[in-house]
Amino acid sequence: MIFNFTDQTVVVTGGTRGIGRGVSEAFLAAGACVIATYRSNTAAAEVFQDANEQYEDRLYLRQFDVATHVDVVSFFRYLEEKFEQFEILVNNSGIRRDSVVGMMAVNDWNDVIQTNLTGTYHMSKIAVQHLMRQKYGRIINITSPIGRFGFAGQANYAASKAGQVAFARSLSKEVASRNITVNCVSPGFIDTDLIADLPDDQKKQYQDQVPIKRFGTIAEVARAVLFLADRESAYINGAVLEITGGL
Ligand code: NDP
């Protein structure tokens, strides 16, 4: 184990599936207490919980929608009552609703922005109120290189992911004097449910675009998150760490 998060409490949104699950498990393996949140897939959450039974004394699951402000407020009320403090927030929950702009349903625009970007704001807003009192904290947003490059059919997703970076850079300047850093991890193509619906020939085409010629693993992304969350990473602030195989 390279990282040691014993005595630290971590909130991972969308922490029960895909990249978020990998991040939750990496923190658990490094000794942290983890609160993994999810929106609706209770079956996946139970699978995750069962697989991590050995950590039952420091693994907690909460179900709520990061896009709904009142849900987020009651989550933080729970957090405050149950835990003396928490140090790390990973804004990982995210969705895609792909369509070219000319055909994009208003709901598909709103849902993606509301979940990926507004959800990040909802969570970070209340988190910083706690972290500023503690004079220590780490916030990490999981963004995407699509926010930088753009991608046909993903204008809503790209805008939400670029927004997460701009949000992190601004927030990082507001809270830095309290020993709180705010950074982003930007994974390239990672094999999770989020891209499971892509046809095989399209997946192959994407893999060929990656200089390393393969999709990344969840563990490779989780490692970057733990690196940024480490106490020793104190001078990395407002940064975007790309885990893309060189895209
Ligand atoms: P998955 O679809 O595998 O998992 C998404 C997670 O987010 C689930 O736990 C889901 O909960 C949760 N979630 C979704 N919407 C909400 C909401 N409104 N409120 C609370 N939780 C919610 O996604 P990935 O693991 O692939 O992606 C994780 C993050 O990484 C996303 O932000 C994504 O944009 C980003 N990313 C992914 C890449 C990839 O190639 N996979 C590449 C670059 C970035 P539930 O289980 O209940 O549905």
PDB file of C-alpha atoms and ligand atoms in Angstrom:
ATOM      1  CA  MET A   1       0.000   0.000   0.000  1.00  0.00           C
ATOM      2  CA  ILE A   2       1.553   3.335  -1.034  1.00  0.00           C
ATOM      3  CA  PHE A   3      -1.140   5.596   0.386  1.00  0.00           C
ATOM      4  CA  ASN A   4      -2.327   5.808   3.956  1.00  0.00           C
ATOM      5  CA  PHE A   5      -5.713   7.398   4.644  1.00  0.00           C
ATOM      6  CA  THR A   6      -6.244   5.926   8.081  1.00  0.00           C
ATOM      7  CA  ASP A   7      -8.297   8.359  10.207  1.00  0.00           C
ATOM      8  CA  GLN A   8      -9.616  10.178   7.144  1.00  0.00           C
ATOM      9  CA  THR A   9     -13.209  10.163   5.917  1.00  0.00           C
ATOM     10  CA  VAL A  10     -13.988  10.304   2.213  1.00  0.00           C
ATOM     11  CA  VAL A  11     -17.234  10.964   0.332  1.00  0.00           C
ATOM     12  CA  VAL A  12     -17.341   9.470  -3.176  1.00  0.00           C
ATOM     13  CA  THR A  13     -20.426  10.373  -5.220  1.00  0.00           C
ATOM     14  CA  GLY A  14     -21.414   7.607  -7.611  1.00  0.00           C
ATOM     15  CA  GLY A  15     -19.081   5.529  -5.477  1.00  0.00           C
ATOM     16  CA  THR A  16     -20.757   2.172  -5.945  1.00  0.00           C
ATOM     17  CA  ARG A  17     -20.182   1.504  -9.641  1.00  0.00           C
ATOM     18  CA  GLY A  18     -17.539   2.011 -12.318  1.00  0.00           C
ATOM     19  CA  ILE A  19     -14.746   4.474 -11.625  1.00  0.00           C
ATOM     20  CA  GLY A  20     -16.366   5.603  -8.382  1.00  0.00           C
ATOM     21  CA  ARG A  21     -16.438   2.057  -7.057  1.00  0.00           C
ATOM     22  CA  GLY A  22     -12.728   1.720  -7.883  1.00  0.00           C
ATOM     23  CA  VAL A  23     -12.021   4.981  -6.050  1.00  0.00           C
ATOM     24  CA  SER A  24     -14.067   3.861  -3.016  1.00  0.00           C
ATOM     25  CA  GLU A  25     -12.245   0.520  -2.916  1.00  0.00           C
ATOM     26  CA  ALA A  26      -8.815   2.128  -3.248  1.00  0.00           C
ATOM     27  CA  PHE A  27      -9.588   4.441  -0.311  1.00  0.00           C
ATOM     28  CA  LEU A  28     -10.897   1.507   1.736  1.00  0.00           C
ATOM     29  CA  ALA A  29      -7.717  -0.467   1.009  1.00  0.00           C
ATOM     30  CA  ALA A  30      -5.710   2.571   2.127  1.00  0.00           C
ATOM     31  CA  GLY A  31      -7.502   2.648   5.498  1.00  0.00           C
ATOM     32  CA  ALA A  32     -10.081   5.410   4.973  1.00  0.00           C
ATOM     33  CA  CYS A  33     -13.665   5.528   6.154  1.00  0.00           C
ATOM     34  CA  VAL A  34     -15.742   5.783   2.957  1.00  0.00           C
ATOM     35  CA  ILE A  35     -19.248   7.075   2.326  1.00  0.00           C
ATOM     36  CA  ALA A  36     -20.141   5.910  -1.180  1.00  0.00           C
ATOM     37  CA  THR A  37     -23.248   7.495  -2.666  1.00  0.00           C
ATOM     38  CA  TYR A  38     -25.438   6.463  -5.588  1.00  0.00           C
ATOM     39  CA  ARG A  39     -28.696   7.557  -7.194  1.00  0.00           C
ATOM     40  CA  SER A  40     -30.900   4.584  -8.054  1.00  0.00           C
ATOM     41  CA  ASN A  41     -29.041   1.356  -8.829  1.00  0.00           C
ATOM     42  CA  THR A  42     -29.558  -0.384  -5.496  1.00  0.00           C
ATOM     43  CA  ALA A  43     -28.617  -3.784  -6.933  1.00  0.00           C
ATOM     44  CA  ALA A  44     -25.150  -2.513  -7.932  1.00  0.00           C
ATOM     45  CA  ALA A  45     -24.777  -0.829  -4.541  1.00  0.00           C
ATOM     46  CA  GLU A  46     -25.545  -4.124  -2.774  1.00  0.00           C
ATOM     47  CA  VAL A  47     -23.052  -6.020  -4.936  1.00  0.00           C
ATOM     48  CA  PHE A  48     -20.432  -3.408  -4.048  1.00  0.00           C
ATOM     49  CA  GLN A  49     -21.277  -3.586  -0.352  1.00  0.00           C
ATOM     50  CA  ASP A  50     -21.155  -7.401  -0.286  1.00  0.00           C
ATOM     51  CA  ALA A  51     -17.809  -7.426  -2.094  1.00  0.00           C
ATOM     52  CA  ASN A  52     -16.415  -5.128   0.584  1.00  0.00           C
ATOM     53  CA  GLU A  53     -17.834  -6.848   3.659  1.00  0.00           C
ATOM     54  CA  GLN A  54     -14.384  -6.895   5.243  1.00  0.00           C
ATOM     55  CA  TYR A  55     -14.612  -3.086   5.575  1.00  0.00           C
ATOM     56  CA  GLU A  56     -18.144  -3.011   7.027  1.00  0.00           C
ATOM     57  CA  ASP A  57     -17.032  -1.011  10.075  1.00  0.00           C
ATOM     58  CA  ARG A  58     -15.906   1.895   7.854  1.00  0.00           C
ATOM     59  CA  LEU A  59     -18.008   1.667   4.696  1.00  0.00           C
ATOM     60  CA  TYR A  60     -21.331   3.529   4.472  1.00  0.00           C
ATOM     61  CA  LEU A  61     -23.759   3.811   1.561  1.00  0.00           C
ATOM     62  CA  ARG A  62     -26.210   6.660   0.952  1.00  0.00           C
ATOM     63  CA  GLN A  63     -28.749   6.974  -1.828  1.00  0.00           C
ATOM     64  CA  PHE A  64     -29.637  10.437  -3.141  1.00  0.00           C
ATOM     65  CA  ASP A  65     -29.595  12.584  -6.264  1.00  0.00           C
ATOM     66  CA  VAL A  66     -26.687  15.050  -6.423  1.00  0.00           C
ATOM     67  CA  ALA A  67     -28.746  17.144  -8.842  1.00  0.00           C
ATOM     68  CA  THR A  68     -31.406  17.835  -6.186  1.00  0.00           C
ATOM     69  CA  HIS A  69     -30.298  20.489  -3.730  1.00  0.00           C
ATOM     70  CA  VAL A  70     -32.555  19.432  -0.846  1.00  0.00           C
ATOM     71  CA  ASP A  71     -31.242  15.855  -1.123  1.00  0.00           C
ATOM     72  CA  VAL A  72     -27.688  17.136  -0.879  1.00  0.00           C
ATOM     73  CA  VAL A  73     -28.556  19.288   2.134  1.00  0.00           C
ATOM     74  CA  SER A  74     -30.019  16.304   3.975  1.00  0.00           C
ATOM     75  CA  PHE A  75     -27.019  14.153   3.037  1.00  0.00           C
ATOM     76  CA  PHE A  76     -24.671  16.666   4.681  1.00  0.00           C
ATOM     77  CA  ARG A  77     -26.936  16.812   7.717  1.00  0.00           C
ATOM     78  CA  TYR A  78     -26.530  13.029   8.018  1.00  0.00           C
ATOM     79  CA  LEU A  79     -22.777  13.376   7.520  1.00  0.00           C
ATOM     80  CA  GLU A  80     -22.474  15.995  10.249  1.00  0.00           C
ATOM     81  CA  GLU A  81     -24.497  13.917  12.719  1.00  0.00           C
ATOM     82  CA  LYS A  82     -22.708  10.645  12.024  1.00  0.00           C
ATOM     83  CA  PHE A  83     -19.081  11.721  11.579  1.00  0.00           C
ATOM     84  CA  GLU A  84     -16.966  14.147  13.554  1.00  0.00           C
ATOM     85  CA  GLN A  85     -15.406  15.418  10.362  1.00  0.00           C
ATOM     86  CA  PHE A  86     -14.603  14.494   6.806  1.00  0.00           C
ATOM     87  CA  GLU A  87     -11.587  15.437   4.763  1.00  0.00           C
ATOM     88  CA  ILE A  88     -12.123  14.389   1.144  1.00  0.00           C
ATOM     89  CA  LEU A  89     -14.894  14.822  -1.432  1.00  0.00           C
ATOM     90  CA  VAL A  90     -14.712  13.095  -4.817  1.00  0.00           C
ATOM     91  CA  ASN A  91     -17.314  14.489  -7.238  1.00  0.00           C
ATOM     92  CA  ASN A  92     -17.496  11.447  -9.484  1.00  0.00           C
ATOM     93  CA  SER A  93     -21.183  10.886 -10.254  1.00  0.00           C
ATOM     94  CA  GLY A  94     -21.948  11.535 -13.889  1.00  0.00           C
ATOM     95  CA  ILE A  95     -24.213  10.685 -16.805  1.00  0.00           C
ATOM     96  CA  ARG A  96     -24.238  10.897 -20.618  1.00  0.00           C
ATOM     97  CA  ARG A  97     -27.252  11.601 -22.843  1.00  0.00           C
ATOM     98  CA  ASP A  98     -25.710  11.815 -26.301  1.00  0.00           C
ATOM     99  CA  SER A  99     -27.286  13.632 -29.233  1.00  0.00           C
ATOM    100  CA  VAL A 100     -26.257  16.172 -31.845  1.00  0.00           C
ATOM    101  CA  VAL A 101     -27.253  19.661 -30.728  1.00  0.00           C
ATOM    102  CA  GLY A 102     -29.886  20.155 -33.421  1.00  0.00           C
ATOM    103  CA  MET A 103     -31.757  17.099 -32.156  1.00  0.00           C
ATOM    104  CA  MET A 104     -30.970  17.344 -28.453  1.00  0.00           C
ATOM    105  CA  ALA A 105     -33.997  17.180 -26.174  1.00  0.00           C
ATOM    106  CA  VAL A 106     -34.116  19.942 -23.576  1.00  0.00           C
ATOM    107  CA  ASN A 107     -34.299  17.271 -20.869  1.00  0.00           C
ATOM    108  CA  ASP A 108     -31.104  15.643 -22.126  1.00  0.00           C
ATOM    109  CA  TRP A 109     -29.321  18.976 -21.913  1.00  0.00           C
ATOM    110  CA  ASN A 110     -30.733  19.767 -18.481  1.00  0.00           C
ATOM    111  CA  ASP A 111     -30.211  16.310 -16.954  1.00  0.00           C
ATOM    112  CA  VAL A 112     -26.547  16.178 -17.918  1.00  0.00           C
ATOM    113  CA  ILE A 113     -25.743  19.720 -16.775  1.00  0.00           C
ATOM    114  CA  GLN A 114     -27.791  19.274 -13.622  1.00  0.00           C
ATOM    115  CA  THR A 115     -26.104  16.013 -12.637  1.00  0.00           C
ATOM    116  CA  ASN A 116     -22.522  16.569 -13.762  1.00  0.00           C
ATOM    117  CA  LEU A 117     -22.069  20.291 -13.162  1.00  0.00           C
ATOM    118  CA  THR A 118     -24.777  21.480 -10.801  1.00  0.00           C
ATOM    119  CA  GLY A 119     -24.295  18.289  -8.741  1.00  0.00           C
ATOM    120  CA  THR A 120     -20.621  19.223  -8.363  1.00  0.00           C
ATOM    121  CA  TYR A 121     -21.643  22.693  -7.186  1.00  0.00           C
ATOM    122  CA  HIS A 122     -24.265  21.346  -4.748  1.00  0.00           C
ATOM    123  CA  MET A 123     -21.799  18.936  -3.140  1.00  0.00           C
ATOM    124  CA  SER A 124     -18.814  21.301  -3.123  1.00  0.00           C
ATOM    125  CA  LYS A 125     -20.746  24.242  -1.716  1.00  0.00           C
ATOM    126  CA  ILE A 126     -21.690  22.493   1.509  1.00  0.00           C
ATOM    127  CA  ALA A 127     -18.440  20.517   1.640  1.00  0.00           C
ATOM    128  CA  VAL A 128     -16.305  23.672   1.670  1.00  0.00           C
ATOM    129  CA  GLN A 129     -18.334  25.089   4.539  1.00  0.00           C
ATOM    130  CA  HIS A 130     -17.244  22.046   6.596  1.00  0.00           C
ATOM    131  CA  LEU A 131     -13.702  21.888   5.261  1.00  0.00           C
ATOM    132  CA  MET A 132     -13.065  25.595   5.867  1.00  0.00           C
ATOM    133  CA  ARG A 133     -13.960  25.172   9.521  1.00  0.00           C
ATOM    134  CA  GLN A 134     -11.486  22.282   9.728  1.00  0.00           C
ATOM    135  CA  LYS A 135      -8.848  24.256   7.808  1.00  0.00           C
ATOM    136  CA  TYR A 136      -8.061  21.179   5.749  1.00  0.00           C
ATOM    137  CA  GLY A 137      -9.576  19.319   2.856  1.00  0.00           C
ATOM    138  CA  ARG A 138      -9.342  17.840  -0.612  1.00  0.00           C
ATOM    139  CA  ILE A 139     -11.942  18.096  -3.389  1.00  0.00           C
ATOM    140  CA  ILE A 140     -11.449  16.145  -6.596  1.00  0.00           C
ATOM    141  CA  ASN A 141     -13.773  16.373  -9.611  1.00  0.00           C
ATOM    142  CA  ILE A 142     -13.810  13.599 -12.181  1.00  0.00           C
ATOM    143  CA  THR A 143     -13.945  15.459 -15.469  1.00  0.00           C
ATOM    144  CA  SER A 144     -13.202  14.297 -19.022  1.00  0.00           C
ATOM    145  CA  PRO A 145     -10.903  15.239 -21.909  1.00  0.00           C
ATOM    146  CA  ILE A 146     -14.128  15.651 -23.929  1.00  0.00           C
ATOM    147  CA  GLY A 147     -14.521  18.946 -22.014  1.00  0.00           C
ATOM    148  CA  ARG A 148     -11.257  20.127 -23.610  1.00  0.00           C
ATOM    149  CA  PHE A 149     -11.487  18.611 -27.093  1.00  0.00           C
ATOM    150  CA  GLY A 150     -15.260  18.579 -27.626  1.00  0.00           C
ATOM    151  CA  PHE A 151     -16.975  15.639 -29.277  1.00  0.00           C
ATOM    152  CA  ALA A 152     -19.757  15.446 -31.871  1.00  0.00           C
ATOM    153  CA  GLY A 153     -22.918  14.236 -30.169  1.00  0.00           C
ATOM    154  CA  GLN A 154     -21.742  15.140 -26.663  1.00  0.00           C
ATOM    155  CA  ALA A 155     -22.122  18.929 -26.434  1.00  0.00           C
ATOM    156  CA  ASN A 156     -24.076  18.644 -23.182  1.00  0.00           C
ATOM    157  CA  TYR A 157     -21.549  16.261 -21.631  1.00  0.00           C
ATOM    158  CA  ALA A 158     -18.558  18.298 -22.912  1.00  0.00           C
ATOM    159  CA  ALA A 159     -20.030  21.538 -21.534  1.00  0.00           C
ATOM    160  CA  SER A 160     -20.654  19.910 -18.153  1.00  0.00           C
ATOM    161  CA  LYS A 161     -17.116  18.504 -17.988  1.00  0.00           C
ATOM    162  CA  ALA A 162     -15.461  21.779 -19.091  1.00  0.00           C
ATOM    163  CA  GLY A 163     -17.631  23.498 -16.493  1.00  0.00           C
ATOM    164  CA  GLN A 164     -16.343  21.179 -13.762  1.00  0.00           C
ATOM    165  CA  VAL A 165     -12.770  22.250 -14.572  1.00  0.00           C
ATOM    166  CA  ALA A 166     -13.608  25.972 -14.572  1.00  0.00           C
ATOM    167  CA  PHE A 167     -15.541  25.491 -11.339  1.00  0.00           C
ATOM    168  CA  ALA A 168     -12.595  23.674  -9.703  1.00  0.00           C
ATOM    169  CA  ARG A 169     -10.094  26.332 -10.777  1.00  0.00           C
ATOM    170  CA  SER A 170     -12.260  29.116  -9.342  1.00  0.00           C
ATOM    171  CA  LEU A 171     -13.056  27.301  -6.108  1.00  0.00           C
ATOM    172  CA  SER A 172      -9.385  26.350  -5.661  1.00  0.00           C
ATOM    173  CA  LYS A 173      -8.539  30.052  -5.459  1.00  0.00           C
ATOM    174  CA  GLU A 174     -11.269  30.727  -2.902  1.00  0.00           C
ATOM    175  CA  VAL A 175     -10.262  28.061  -0.386  1.00  0.00           C
ATOM    176  CA  ALA A 176      -6.507  27.592  -0.831  1.00  0.00           C
ATOM    177  CA  SER A 177      -5.620  29.712   2.199  1.00  0.00           C
ATOM    178  CA  ARG A 178      -7.447  27.160   4.393  1.00  0.00           C
ATOM    179  CA  ASN A 179      -5.287  24.230   3.243  1.00  0.00           C
ATOM    180  CA  ILE A 180      -8.009  22.973   0.941  1.00  0.00           C
ATOM    181  CA  THR A 181      -7.022  21.943  -2.556  1.00  0.00           C
ATOM    182  CA  VAL A 182      -9.436  21.490  -5.454  1.00  0.00           C
ATOM    183  CA  ASN A 183      -8.300  19.494  -8.460  1.00  0.00           C
ATOM    184  CA  CYS A 184      -9.629  17.401 -11.325  1.00  0.00           C
ATOM    185  CA  VAL A 185      -8.823  13.968 -12.638  1.00  0.00           C
ATOM    186  CA  SER A 186      -9.559  13.579 -16.328  1.00  0.00           C
ATOM    187  CA  PRO A 187      -9.793   9.950 -17.399  1.00  0.00           C
ATOM    188  CA  GLY A 188      -9.685   9.011 -21.073  1.00  0.00           C
ATOM    189  CA  PHE A 189     -11.567   5.939 -22.256  1.00  0.00           C
ATOM    190  CA  ILE A 190     -12.140   3.726 -19.249  1.00  0.00           C
ATOM    191  CA  ASP A 191     -14.047   0.478 -19.563  1.00  0.00           C
ATOM    192  CA  THR A 192     -17.161   1.032 -17.425  1.00  0.00           C
ATOM    193  CA  ASP A 193     -20.972   0.927 -17.798  1.00  0.00           C
ATOM    194  CA  LEU A 194     -20.848   4.537 -19.019  1.00  0.00           C
ATOM    195  CA  ILE A 195     -19.423   3.431 -22.365  1.00  0.00           C
ATOM    196  CA  ALA A 196     -20.831  -0.112 -22.390  1.00  0.00           C
ATOM    197  CA  ASP A 197     -23.472   0.879 -24.959  1.00  0.00           C
ATOM    198  CA  LEU A 198     -20.893   1.760 -27.627  1.00  0.00           C
ATOM    199  CA  PRO A 199     -20.765  -0.694 -30.540  1.00  0.00           C
ATOM    200  CA  ASP A 200     -17.643  -2.925 -30.636  1.00  0.00           C
ATOM    201  CA  ASP A 201     -16.314  -1.409 -33.864  1.00  0.00           C
ATOM    202  CA  GLN A 202     -16.581   2.075 -32.347  1.00  0.00           C
ATOM    203  CA  LYS A 203     -14.755   0.903 -29.195  1.00  0.00           C
ATOM    204  CA  LYS A 204     -12.006  -0.534 -31.411  1.00  0.00           C
ATOM    205  CA  GLN A 205     -11.794   2.777 -33.296  1.00  0.00           C
ATOM    206  CA  TYR A 206     -11.426   4.696 -30.023  1.00  0.00           C
ATOM    207  CA  GLN A 207      -8.779   2.278 -28.768  1.00  0.00           C
ATOM    208  CA  ASP A 208      -6.772   2.849 -31.946  1.00  0.00           C
ATOM    209  CA  GLN A 209      -6.775   6.597 -31.222  1.00  0.00           C
ATOM    210  CA  VAL A 210      -5.120   6.076 -27.838  1.00  0.00           C
ATOM    211  CA  PRO A 211      -1.309   6.169 -28.139  1.00  0.00           C
ATOM    212  CA  ILE A 212      -1.086   3.357 -25.531  1.00  0.00           C
ATOM    213  CA  LYS A 213      -3.611   1.381 -27.677  1.00  0.00           C
ATOM    214  CA  ARG A 214      -5.956   0.263 -24.951  1.00  0.00           C
ATOM    215  CA  PHE A 215      -8.660   1.603 -22.643  1.00  0.00           C
ATOM    216  CA  GLY A 216      -7.553   2.586 -19.157  1.00  0.00           C
ATOM    217  CA  THR A 217      -8.463   0.644 -16.050  1.00  0.00           C
ATOM    218  CA  ILE A 218     -10.502   1.865 -13.132  1.00  0.00           C
ATOM    219  CA  ALA A 219      -7.537   1.171 -10.836  1.00  0.00           C
ATOM    220  CA  GLU A 220      -5.359   3.501 -12.911  1.00  0.00           C
ATOM    221  CA  VAL A 221      -7.847   6.337 -12.401  1.00  0.00           C
ATOM    222  CA  ALA A 222      -8.289   5.581  -8.698  1.00  0.00           C
ATOM    223  CA  ARG A 223      -4.543   5.804  -8.168  1.00  0.00           C
ATOM    224  CA  ALA A 224      -4.551   9.376  -9.535  1.00  0.00           C
ATOM    225  CA  VAL A 225      -7.421  10.351  -7.241  1.00  0.00           C
ATOM    226  CA  LEU A 226      -5.617   9.025  -4.168  1.00  0.00           C
ATOM    227  CA  PHE A 227      -2.442  10.822  -5.244  1.00  0.00           C
ATOM    228  CA  LEU A 228      -4.258  14.179  -5.357  1.00  0.00           C
ATOM    229  CA  ALA A 229      -6.062  13.426  -2.106  1.00  0.00           C
ATOM    230  CA  ASP A 230      -2.836  12.666  -0.259  1.00  0.00           C
ATOM    231  CA  ARG A 231      -1.774  15.169   2.422  1.00  0.00           C
ATOM    232  CA  GLU A 232       1.629  15.410   0.754  1.00  0.00           C
ATOM    233  CA  SER A 233       0.055  16.645  -2.508  1.00  0.00           C
ATOM    234  CA  ALA A 234      -0.530  19.992  -0.798  1.00  0.00           C
ATOM    235  CA  TYR A 235       0.966  22.190  -3.537  1.00  0.00           C
ATOM    236  CA  ILE A 236      -1.120  20.730  -6.373  1.00  0.00           C
ATOM    237  CA  ASN A 237      -4.102  23.037  -6.641  1.00  0.00           C
ATOM    238  CA  GLY A 238      -6.451  23.940  -9.497  1.00  0.00           C
ATOM    239  CA  ALA A 239      -4.810  21.255 -11.624  1.00  0.00           C
ATOM    240  CA  VAL A 240      -6.192  18.712 -14.069  1.00  0.00           C
ATOM    241  CA  LEU A 241      -4.438  15.350 -14.016  1.00  0.00           C
ATOM    242  CA  GLU A 242      -5.049  13.496 -17.271  1.00  0.00           C
ATOM    243  CA  ILE A 243      -5.176   9.699 -17.217  1.00  0.00           C
ATOM    244  CA  THR A 244      -5.696   9.148 -20.915  1.00  0.00           C
ATOM    245  CA  GLY A 245      -2.887   6.976 -22.244  1.00  0.00           C
ATOM    246  CA  GLY A 246      -1.637  10.110 -23.998  1.00  0.00           C
ATOM    247  CA  LEU A 247      -4.752  11.189 -25.958  1.00  0.00           C
TER     248      LEU A 247
HETATM  249  P1  NDP B   1     -20.968   4.757 -14.349  1.00  0.00           P
HETATM  250  O1  NDP B   1     -22.137   4.978 -15.247  1.00  0.00           O
HETATM  251  O2  NDP B   1     -20.304   3.426 -14.347  1.00  0.00           O
HETATM  252  O3  NDP B   1     -21.355   5.138 -12.833  1.00  0.00           O
HETATM  253  C1  NDP B   1     -21.946   6.396 -12.563  1.00  0.00           C
HETATM  254  C2  NDP B   1     -22.180   6.543 -11.078  1.00  0.00           C
HETATM  255  O4  NDP B   1     -22.731   7.843 -10.848  1.00  0.00           O
HETATM  256  C3  NDP B   1     -23.197   5.551 -10.528  1.00  0.00           C
HETATM  257  O5  NDP B   1     -22.824   5.179  -9.215  1.00  0.00           O
HETATM  258  C4  NDP B   1     -24.490   6.362 -10.499  1.00  0.00           C
HETATM  259  O6  NDP B   1     -25.441   5.913  -9.525  1.00  0.00           O
HETATM  260  C5  NDP B   1     -23.960   7.719 -10.122  1.00  0.00           C
HETATM  261  N1  NDP B   1     -24.885   8.779 -10.491  1.00  0.00           N
HETATM  262  C6  NDP B   1     -25.322   9.101 -11.731  1.00  0.00           C
HETATM  263  N2  NDP B   1     -26.189  10.127 -11.656  1.00  0.00           N
HETATM  264  C7  NDP B   1     -26.304  10.463 -10.340  1.00  0.00           C
HETATM  265  C8  NDP B   1     -27.056  11.430  -9.627  1.00  0.00           C
HETATM  266  N3  NDP B   1     -27.878  12.290 -10.241  1.00  0.00           N
HETATM  267  N4  NDP B   1     -26.933  11.468  -8.267  1.00  0.00           N
HETATM  268  C9  NDP B   1     -26.112  10.622  -7.639  1.00  0.00           C
HETATM  269  N5  NDP B   1     -25.367   9.690  -8.258  1.00  0.00           N
HETATM  270  C10 NDP B   1     -25.472   9.606  -9.596  1.00  0.00           C
HETATM  271  O7  NDP B   1     -19.923   5.905 -14.757  1.00  0.00           O
HETATM  272  P2  NDP B   1     -18.312   5.899 -14.801  1.00  0.00           P
HETATM  273  O8  NDP B   1     -17.775   5.182 -13.632  1.00  0.00           O
HETATM  274  O9  NDP B   1     -17.869   5.488 -16.148  1.00  0.00           O
HETATM  275  O10 NDP B   1     -18.029   7.455 -14.709  1.00  0.00           O
HETATM  276  C11 NDP B   1     -17.746   8.084 -13.474  1.00  0.00           C
HETATM  277  C12 NDP B   1     -17.292   9.496 -13.769  1.00  0.00           C
HETATM  278  O11 NDP B   1     -16.151   9.459 -14.615  1.00  0.00           O
HETATM  279  C13 NDP B   1     -18.348  10.336 -14.494  1.00  0.00           C
HETATM  280  O12 NDP B   1     -18.337  11.655 -13.992  1.00  0.00           O
HETATM  281  C14 NDP B   1     -17.872  10.318 -15.938  1.00  0.00           C
HETATM  282  O13 NDP B   1     -18.283  11.448 -16.636  1.00  0.00           O
HETATM  283  C15 NDP B   1     -16.361  10.294 -15.740  1.00  0.00           C
HETATM  284  N6  NDP B   1     -15.624   9.764 -16.883  1.00  0.00           N
HETATM  285  C16 NDP B   1     -15.793   8.463 -17.317  1.00  0.00           C
HETATM  286  C17 NDP B   1     -15.070   7.992 -18.394  1.00  0.00           C
HETATM  287  C18 NDP B   1     -15.226   6.589 -18.918  1.00  0.00           C
HETATM  288  O14 NDP B   1     -14.615   6.282 -19.968  1.00  0.00           O
HETATM  289  N7  NDP B   1     -15.950   5.703 -18.260  1.00  0.00           N
HETATM  290  C19 NDP B   1     -14.116   8.853 -19.098  1.00  0.00           C
HETATM  291  C20 NDP B   1     -14.004  10.186 -18.546  1.00  0.00           C
HETATM  292  C21 NDP B   1     -14.742  10.599 -17.483  1.00  0.00           C
HETATM  293  P3  NDP B   1     -26.373   4.616  -9.844  1.00  0.00           P
HETATM  294  O15 NDP B   1     -25.444   3.436  -9.709  1.00  0.00           O
HETATM  295  O16 NDP B   1     -27.429   4.644  -8.814  1.00  0.00           O
HETATM  296  O17 NDP B   1     -26.871   4.792 -11.239  1.00  0.00           O
END
